[in-house]
Short mmCIF file of C-alpha atoms and ligand atoms in Angstrom, two decimals:
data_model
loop_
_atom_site.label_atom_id
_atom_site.label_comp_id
_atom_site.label_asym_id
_atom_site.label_seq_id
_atom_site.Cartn_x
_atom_site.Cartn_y
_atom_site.Cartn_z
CA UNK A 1 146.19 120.75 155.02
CA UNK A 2 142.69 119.82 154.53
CA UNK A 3 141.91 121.84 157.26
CA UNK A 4 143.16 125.02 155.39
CA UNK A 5 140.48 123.91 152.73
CA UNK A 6 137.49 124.33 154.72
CA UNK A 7 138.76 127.27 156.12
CA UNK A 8 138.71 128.90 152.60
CA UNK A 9 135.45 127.53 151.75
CA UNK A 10 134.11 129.25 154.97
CA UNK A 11 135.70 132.36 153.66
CA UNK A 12 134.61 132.40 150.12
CA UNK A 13 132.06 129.89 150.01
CA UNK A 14 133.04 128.09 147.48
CA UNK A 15 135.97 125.89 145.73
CA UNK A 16 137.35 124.21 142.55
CA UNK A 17 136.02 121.47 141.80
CA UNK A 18 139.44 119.55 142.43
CA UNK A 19 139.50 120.58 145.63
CA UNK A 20 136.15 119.98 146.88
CA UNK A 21 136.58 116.51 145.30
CA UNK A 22 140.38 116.33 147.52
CA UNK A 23 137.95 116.97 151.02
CA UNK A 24 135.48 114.72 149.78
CA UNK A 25 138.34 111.83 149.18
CA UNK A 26 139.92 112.53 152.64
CA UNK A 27 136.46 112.88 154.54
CA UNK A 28 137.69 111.33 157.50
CA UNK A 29 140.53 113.08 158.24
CA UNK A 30 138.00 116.46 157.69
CA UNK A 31 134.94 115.97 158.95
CA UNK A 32 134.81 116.40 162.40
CA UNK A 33 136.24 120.23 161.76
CA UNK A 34 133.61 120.70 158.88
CA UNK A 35 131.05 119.56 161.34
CA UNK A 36 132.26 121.56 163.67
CA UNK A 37 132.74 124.83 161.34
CA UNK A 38 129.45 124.40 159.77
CA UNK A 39 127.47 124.64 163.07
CA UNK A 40 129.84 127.87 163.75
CA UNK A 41 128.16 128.83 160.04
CA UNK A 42 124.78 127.81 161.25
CA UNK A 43 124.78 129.93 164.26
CA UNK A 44 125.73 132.99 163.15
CA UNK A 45 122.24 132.91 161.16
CA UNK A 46 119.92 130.59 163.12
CA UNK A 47 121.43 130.17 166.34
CA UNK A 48 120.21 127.09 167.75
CA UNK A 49 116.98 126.78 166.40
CA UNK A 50 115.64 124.14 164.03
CA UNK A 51 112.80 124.52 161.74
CA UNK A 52 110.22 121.95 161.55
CA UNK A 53 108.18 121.34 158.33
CA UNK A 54 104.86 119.26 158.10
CA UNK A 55 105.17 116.90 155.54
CA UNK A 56 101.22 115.77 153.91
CA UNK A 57 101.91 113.26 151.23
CA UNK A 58 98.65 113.14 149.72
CA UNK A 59 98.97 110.86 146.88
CA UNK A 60 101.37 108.03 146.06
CA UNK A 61 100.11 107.34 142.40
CA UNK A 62 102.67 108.58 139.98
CA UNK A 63 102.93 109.14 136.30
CA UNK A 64 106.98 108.53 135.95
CA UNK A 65 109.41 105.71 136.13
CA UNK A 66 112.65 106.59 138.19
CA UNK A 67 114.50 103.90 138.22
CA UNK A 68 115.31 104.06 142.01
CA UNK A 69 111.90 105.47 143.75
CA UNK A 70 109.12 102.39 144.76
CA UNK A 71 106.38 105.06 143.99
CA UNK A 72 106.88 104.24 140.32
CA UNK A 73 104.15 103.62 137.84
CA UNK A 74 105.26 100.06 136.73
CA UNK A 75 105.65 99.15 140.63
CA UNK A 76 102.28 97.07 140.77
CA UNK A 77 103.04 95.76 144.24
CA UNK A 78 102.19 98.88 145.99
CA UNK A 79 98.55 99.72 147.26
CA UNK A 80 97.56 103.36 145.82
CA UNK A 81 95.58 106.33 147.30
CA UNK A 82 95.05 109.77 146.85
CA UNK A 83 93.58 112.53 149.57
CA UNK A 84 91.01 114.02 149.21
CA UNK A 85 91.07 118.39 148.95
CA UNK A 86 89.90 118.09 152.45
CA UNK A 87 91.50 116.17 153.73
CA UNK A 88 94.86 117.81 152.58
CA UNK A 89 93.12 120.97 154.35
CA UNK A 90 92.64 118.85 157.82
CA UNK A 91 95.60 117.73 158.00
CA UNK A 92 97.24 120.90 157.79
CA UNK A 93 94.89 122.06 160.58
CA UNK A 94 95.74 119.02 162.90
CA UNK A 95 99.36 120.09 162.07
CA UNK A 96 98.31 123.68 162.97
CA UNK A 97 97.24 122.49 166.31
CA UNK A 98 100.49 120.60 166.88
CA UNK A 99 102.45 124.08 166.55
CA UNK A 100 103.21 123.58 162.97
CA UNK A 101 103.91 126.33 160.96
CA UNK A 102 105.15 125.00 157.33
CA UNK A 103 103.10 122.43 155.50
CA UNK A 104 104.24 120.73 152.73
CA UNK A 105 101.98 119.23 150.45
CA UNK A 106 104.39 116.29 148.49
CA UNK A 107 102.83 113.51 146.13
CA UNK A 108 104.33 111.97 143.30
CA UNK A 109 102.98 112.92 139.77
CA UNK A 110 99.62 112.79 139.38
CA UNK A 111 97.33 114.13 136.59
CA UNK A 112 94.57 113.36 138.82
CA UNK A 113 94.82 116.64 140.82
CA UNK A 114 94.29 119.35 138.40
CA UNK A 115 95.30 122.72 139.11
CA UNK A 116 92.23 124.07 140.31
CA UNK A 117 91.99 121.04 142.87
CA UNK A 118 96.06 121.95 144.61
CA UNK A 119 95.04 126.06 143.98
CA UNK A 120 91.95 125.22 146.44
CA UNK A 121 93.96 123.32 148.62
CA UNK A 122 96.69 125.75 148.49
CA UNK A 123 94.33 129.26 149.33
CA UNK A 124 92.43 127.66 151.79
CA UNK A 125 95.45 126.48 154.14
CA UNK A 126 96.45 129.99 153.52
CA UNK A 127 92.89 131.23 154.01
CA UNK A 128 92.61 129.16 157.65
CA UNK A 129 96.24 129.55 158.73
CA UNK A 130 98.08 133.32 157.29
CA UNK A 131 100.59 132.73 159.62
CA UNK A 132 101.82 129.76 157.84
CA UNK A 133 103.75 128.76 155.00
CA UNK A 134 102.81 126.34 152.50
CA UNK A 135 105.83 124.67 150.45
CA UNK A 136 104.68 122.30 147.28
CA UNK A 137 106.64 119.36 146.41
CA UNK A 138 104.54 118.16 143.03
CA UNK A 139 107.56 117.22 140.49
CA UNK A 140 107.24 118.55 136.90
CA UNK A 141 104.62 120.92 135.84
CA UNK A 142 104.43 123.37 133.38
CA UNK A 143 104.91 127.47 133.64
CA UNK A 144 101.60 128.10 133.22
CA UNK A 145 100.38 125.63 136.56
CA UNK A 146 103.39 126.82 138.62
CA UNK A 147 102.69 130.54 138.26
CA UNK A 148 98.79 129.19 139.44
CA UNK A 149 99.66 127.98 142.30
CA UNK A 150 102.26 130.83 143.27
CA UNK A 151 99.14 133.41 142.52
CA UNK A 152 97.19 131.01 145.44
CA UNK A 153 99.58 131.69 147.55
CA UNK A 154 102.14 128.43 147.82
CA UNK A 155 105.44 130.19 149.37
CA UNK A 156 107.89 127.48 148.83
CA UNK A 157 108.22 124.41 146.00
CA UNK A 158 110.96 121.64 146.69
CA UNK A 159 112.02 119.96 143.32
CA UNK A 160 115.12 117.59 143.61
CA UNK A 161 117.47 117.89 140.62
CA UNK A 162 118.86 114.14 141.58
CA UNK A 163 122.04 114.91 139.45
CA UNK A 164 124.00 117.62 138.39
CA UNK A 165 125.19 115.45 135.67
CA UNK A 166 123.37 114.86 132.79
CA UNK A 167 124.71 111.56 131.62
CA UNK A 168 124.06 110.23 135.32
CA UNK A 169 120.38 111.23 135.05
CA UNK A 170 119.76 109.42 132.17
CA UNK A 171 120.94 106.00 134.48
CA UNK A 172 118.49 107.10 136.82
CA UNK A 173 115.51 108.20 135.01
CA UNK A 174 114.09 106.30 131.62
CA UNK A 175 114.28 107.99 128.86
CA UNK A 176 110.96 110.01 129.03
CA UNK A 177 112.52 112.25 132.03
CA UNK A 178 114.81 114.62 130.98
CA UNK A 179 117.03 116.96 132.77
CA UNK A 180 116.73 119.90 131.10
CA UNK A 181 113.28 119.99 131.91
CA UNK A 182 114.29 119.61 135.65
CA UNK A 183 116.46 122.73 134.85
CA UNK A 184 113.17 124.50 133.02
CA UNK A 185 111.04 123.97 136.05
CA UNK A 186 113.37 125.16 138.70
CA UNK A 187 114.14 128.22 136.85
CA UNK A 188 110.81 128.77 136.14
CA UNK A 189 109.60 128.34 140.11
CA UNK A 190 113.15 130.79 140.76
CA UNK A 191 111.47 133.44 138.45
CA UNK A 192 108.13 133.12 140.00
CA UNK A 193 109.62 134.00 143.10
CA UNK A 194 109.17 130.80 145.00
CA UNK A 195 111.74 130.02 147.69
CA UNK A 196 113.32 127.25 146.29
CA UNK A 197 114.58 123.63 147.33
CA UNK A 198 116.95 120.78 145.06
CA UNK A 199 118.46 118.16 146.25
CA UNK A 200 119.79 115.11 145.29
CA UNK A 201 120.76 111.54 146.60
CA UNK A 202 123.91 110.87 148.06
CA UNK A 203 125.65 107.33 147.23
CA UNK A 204 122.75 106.69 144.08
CA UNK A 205 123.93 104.29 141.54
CA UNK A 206 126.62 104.93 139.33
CA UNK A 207 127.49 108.19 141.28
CA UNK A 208 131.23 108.98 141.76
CA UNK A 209 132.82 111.22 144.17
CA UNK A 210 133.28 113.32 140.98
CA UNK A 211 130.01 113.92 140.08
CA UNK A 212 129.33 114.90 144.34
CA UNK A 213 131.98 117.55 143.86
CA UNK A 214 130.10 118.80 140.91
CA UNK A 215 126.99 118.70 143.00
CA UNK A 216 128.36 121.13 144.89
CA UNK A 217 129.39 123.18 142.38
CA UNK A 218 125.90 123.33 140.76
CA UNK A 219 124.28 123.98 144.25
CA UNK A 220 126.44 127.14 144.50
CA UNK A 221 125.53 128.20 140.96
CA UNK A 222 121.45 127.72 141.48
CA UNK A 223 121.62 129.32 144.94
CA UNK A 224 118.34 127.73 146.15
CA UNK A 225 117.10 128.48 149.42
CA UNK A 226 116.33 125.10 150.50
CA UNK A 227 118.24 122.13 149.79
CA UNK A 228 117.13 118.18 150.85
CA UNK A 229 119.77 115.65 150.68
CA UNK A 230 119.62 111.97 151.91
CA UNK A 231 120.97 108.52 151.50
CA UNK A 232 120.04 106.56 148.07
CA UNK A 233 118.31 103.25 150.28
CA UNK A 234 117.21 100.66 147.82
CA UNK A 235 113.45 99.57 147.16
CA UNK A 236 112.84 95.65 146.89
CA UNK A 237 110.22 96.25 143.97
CA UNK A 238 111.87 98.59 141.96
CA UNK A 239 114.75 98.02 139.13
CA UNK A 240 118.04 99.08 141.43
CA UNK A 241 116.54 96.82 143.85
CA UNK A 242 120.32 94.81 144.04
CA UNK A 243 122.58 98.58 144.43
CA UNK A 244 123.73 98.98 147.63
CA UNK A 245 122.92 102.14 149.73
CA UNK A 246 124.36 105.29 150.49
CA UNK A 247 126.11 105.97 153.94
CA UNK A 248 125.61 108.30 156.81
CA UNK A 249 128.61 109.14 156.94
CA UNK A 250 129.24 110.64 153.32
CA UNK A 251 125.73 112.09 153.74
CA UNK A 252 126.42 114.38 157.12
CA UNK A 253 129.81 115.44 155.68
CA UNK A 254 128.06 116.60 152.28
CA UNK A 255 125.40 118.52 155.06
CA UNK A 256 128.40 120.30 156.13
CA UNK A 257 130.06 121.38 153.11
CA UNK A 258 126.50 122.53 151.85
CA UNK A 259 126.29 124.50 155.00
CA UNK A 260 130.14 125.85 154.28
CA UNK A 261 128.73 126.83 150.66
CA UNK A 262 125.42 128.31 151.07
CA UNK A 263 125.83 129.53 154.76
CA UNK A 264 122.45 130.43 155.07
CA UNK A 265 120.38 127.88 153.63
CA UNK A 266 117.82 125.96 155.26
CA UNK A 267 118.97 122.63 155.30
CA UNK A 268 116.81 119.38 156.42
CA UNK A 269 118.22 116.36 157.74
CA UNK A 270 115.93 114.16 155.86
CA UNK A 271 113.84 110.65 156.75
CA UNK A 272 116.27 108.75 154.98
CA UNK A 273 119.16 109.85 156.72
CA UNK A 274 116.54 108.73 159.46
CA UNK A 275 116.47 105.11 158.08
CA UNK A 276 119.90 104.51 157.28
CA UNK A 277 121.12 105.30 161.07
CA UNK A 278 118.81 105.39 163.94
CA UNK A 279 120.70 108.45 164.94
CA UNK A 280 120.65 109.89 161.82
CA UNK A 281 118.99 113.13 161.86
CA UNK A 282 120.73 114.18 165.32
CA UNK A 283 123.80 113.33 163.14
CA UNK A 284 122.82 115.73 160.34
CA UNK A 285 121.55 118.72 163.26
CA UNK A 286 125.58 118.20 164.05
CA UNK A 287 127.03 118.50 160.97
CA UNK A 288 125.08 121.47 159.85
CA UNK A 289 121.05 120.99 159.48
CA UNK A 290 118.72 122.90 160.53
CA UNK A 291 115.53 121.73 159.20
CA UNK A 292 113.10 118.71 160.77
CA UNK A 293 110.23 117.45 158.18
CA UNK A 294 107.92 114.87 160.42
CA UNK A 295 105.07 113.46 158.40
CA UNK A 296 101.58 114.57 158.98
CA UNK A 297 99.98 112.09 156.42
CA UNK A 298 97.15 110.52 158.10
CA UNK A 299 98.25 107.00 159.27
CA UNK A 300 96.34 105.02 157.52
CA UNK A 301 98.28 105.49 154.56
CA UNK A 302 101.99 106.50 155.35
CA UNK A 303 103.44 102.83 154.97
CA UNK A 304 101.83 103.41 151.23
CA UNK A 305 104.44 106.51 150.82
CA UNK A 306 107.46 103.91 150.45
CA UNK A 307 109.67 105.72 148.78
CA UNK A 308 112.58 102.96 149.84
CA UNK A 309 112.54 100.20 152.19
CA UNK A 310 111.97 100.35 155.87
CA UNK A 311 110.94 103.94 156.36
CA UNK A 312 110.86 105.37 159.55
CA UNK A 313 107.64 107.13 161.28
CA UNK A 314 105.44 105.04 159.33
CA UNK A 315 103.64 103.55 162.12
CA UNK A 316 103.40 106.78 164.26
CA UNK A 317 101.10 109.85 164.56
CA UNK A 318 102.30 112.93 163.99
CA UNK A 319 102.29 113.92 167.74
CA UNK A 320 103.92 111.12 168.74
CA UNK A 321 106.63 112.32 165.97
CA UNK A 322 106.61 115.34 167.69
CA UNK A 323 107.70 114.64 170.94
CA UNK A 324 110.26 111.66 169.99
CA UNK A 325 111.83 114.72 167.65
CA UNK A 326 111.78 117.07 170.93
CA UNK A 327 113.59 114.48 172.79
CA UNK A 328 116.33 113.66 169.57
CA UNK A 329 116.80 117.15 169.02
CA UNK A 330 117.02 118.24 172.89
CA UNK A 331 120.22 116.39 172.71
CA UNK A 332 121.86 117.53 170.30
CA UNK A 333 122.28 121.44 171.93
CA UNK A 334 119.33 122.31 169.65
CA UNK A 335 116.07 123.54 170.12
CA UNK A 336 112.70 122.58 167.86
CA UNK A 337 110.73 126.02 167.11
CA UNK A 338 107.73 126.49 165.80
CA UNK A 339 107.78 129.56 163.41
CA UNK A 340 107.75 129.71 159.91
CA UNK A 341 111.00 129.25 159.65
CA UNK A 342 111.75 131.89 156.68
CA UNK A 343 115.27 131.71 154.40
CA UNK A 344 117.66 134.27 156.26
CA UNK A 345 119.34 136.26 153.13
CA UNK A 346 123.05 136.63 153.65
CA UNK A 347 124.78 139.29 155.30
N1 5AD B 1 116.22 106.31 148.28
C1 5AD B 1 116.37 107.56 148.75
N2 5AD B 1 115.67 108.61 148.30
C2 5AD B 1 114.75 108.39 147.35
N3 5AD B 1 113.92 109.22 146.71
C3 5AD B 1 113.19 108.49 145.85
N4 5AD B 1 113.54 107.20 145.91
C4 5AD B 1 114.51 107.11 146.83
C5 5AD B 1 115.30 106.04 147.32
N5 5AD B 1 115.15 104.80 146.88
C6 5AD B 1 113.93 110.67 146.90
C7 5AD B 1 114.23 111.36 145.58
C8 5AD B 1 112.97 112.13 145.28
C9 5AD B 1 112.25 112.18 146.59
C10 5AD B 1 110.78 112.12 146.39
O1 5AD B 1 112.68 111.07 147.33
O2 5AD B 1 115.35 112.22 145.71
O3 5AD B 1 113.20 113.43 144.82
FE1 SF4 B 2 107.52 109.68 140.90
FE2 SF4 B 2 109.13 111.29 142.33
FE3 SF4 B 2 109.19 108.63 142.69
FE4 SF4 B 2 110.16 109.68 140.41
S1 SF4 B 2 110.97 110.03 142.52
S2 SF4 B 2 108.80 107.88 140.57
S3 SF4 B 2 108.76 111.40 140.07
S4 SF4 B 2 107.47 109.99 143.15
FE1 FES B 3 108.72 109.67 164.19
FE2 FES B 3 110.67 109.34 166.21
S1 FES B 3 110.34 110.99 164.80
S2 FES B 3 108.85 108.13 165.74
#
């Protein structure tokens, strides 16, 4: 019976709301044919390939509050930096050398890089490397700095919505953050003809299965090209310090009925998924991913990007990343590649 369900969803790509909420209830008599339907799904467009995206977090200082994230302005127990223009630009060419292809340049919100400072960063990667993409993953800005930085030549922006429900966001956010300005930027970055990531956390406080169904409802209806989900994983120093964490489990079923909805998005199975199981992201490459996103951050400061407790990689270098990912991914059937990795528009 719940069988027939993903079945239709493969066919039409989507479902009601009820019933998407029904395969989320009774996951675990499901998910091993989702899994296995979404990697059918994933084939057809990508065969066995996954995409790997360098991931520079150049600055942890942040202007907002989330309740949930430990890069938040009030957290005064974490040591801040910020990268220099340059040294955003080496690390993309160390990354080049390592057979990257994608660089994403992620920070929290921070005034301190104006847009003339990311535009130079942004046109020179392009400048040194035009076989590359570059993705940005800078939060909130306005029309005006988006449509800069798309004129420098950023391909790609990744901008979590968190929640497709309003009332949740306002538990996770204070009340300077507001979701219809989430809404405003990603259809502003849609219209600017940016390739386009959300994403949200799976198992964040106060979340219900309802409000997941709904998620994937909303995905269908923004159509991104990219979309990042992982585990909520508490943060010691932040205000949801005492909420317990999302699972694996619900998170590589959600892969697959994102997969089942949007067959051809690119789809990462994220650090945190990482965190939460050791065998996390071969998990998510099995239910549906197709997207790797090792950190090129210089290591000096990566166990200053703490997002959430015990993050993985934090001690490594990015090549050393590399080949433990080679070996992972080797396993699962898949193979790491190390092109650009464009979206694949439906057929
Ligand atoms: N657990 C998991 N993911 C988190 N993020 C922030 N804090 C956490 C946490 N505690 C995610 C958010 C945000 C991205 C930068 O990281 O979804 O968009
Ligand atoms: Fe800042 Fe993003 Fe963390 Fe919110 S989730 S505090 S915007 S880095
Ligand atoms: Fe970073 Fe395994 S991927 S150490």
């Amino acid at each position: 019976m719940y069988r027939a369900l993903i079945d239709r969803l493969e066919q039409d790509g989507t479902l009601r709301l009820e019933e998407y909420l029904t395969l989320i209830q009774h996951r675990e008599s499901v998910r091993e044919y989702a899994a296995q339907r979404a990697v059918a799904v994933r084939q057809q467009y990508y065969g066995n390939t996954v995409y790997i995206r360098g991931l520079i977090e150049f600055t942890n200082y942040c202007q907002n509050n989330c309740y949930y994230c430990g890069l938040r302005k009030d957290n005064t127990a974490l040591e801040r930096y910020r990268l220099s223009v340059e040294d955003i630009i080496d690390c993309a060419d160390t990354g080049y050398s390592l057979g990257f292809r994608t660089f994403v340049i992620q920070g929290g919100e921070d005034a301190y890089y104006s847009d003339e400072m990311l535009c130079e960063a942004v046109s020179n990667i392009k400048r040194r490397h035009p076989d590359c993409a570059v993705t940005l993953s800078l939060g909130e800005r306005s029309t005006e700095s988006y449509r800069r930085l798309k004129e420098a030549g950023a391909d790609r922006y990744l901008l979590r919505h968190e929640t497709a429900n309003p009332v949740h966001y306002k538990r996770l956010h204070p009340p300077a953050m507001h979701f219809e300005n989430r809404l405003r930027c990603i259809n502003d970055l849609k219209a600017l003809g940016y390739q386009v990531g959300i994403g949200f956390m799976v198992g964040s406080p106060f979340q219900t299965e309802k409000d997941l169904a709904g998620e994937l409802l909303f995905i269908k209806n923004i159509a991104p090209q990219m979309v990042g989900i992982g585990p909520f994983i508490s943060h010691k120093d932040t205000p949801f310090k005492h909420f317990e964490n999302g699972s694996a489990e619900l998170t590589t079923f959600l892969l697959s009925l994102i997969r089942l909805t949007l067959p051809s998005v690119l789809l990462p199975a994220t650090t945190a998924l990482g965190t939460i199981d050791p065998l996390g992201r071969e998990k998510g490459i099995a239910a549906g991913a197709n997207v790797l996103m090792p950190n090129l951050s210089p290591v000096g400061v990566r166990k200053k990007y703490m997002l959430y407790d015990n993050k993985i990689c934090t001690g490594e270098e990015a090549a050393q990343c590399i080949v433990c990912l080679k070996k992972r991914i080797a396993k699962t059937g898949c193979e790491i590649v190390t092109d650009k990795g464009d979206y694949k528009h439906e057929v």
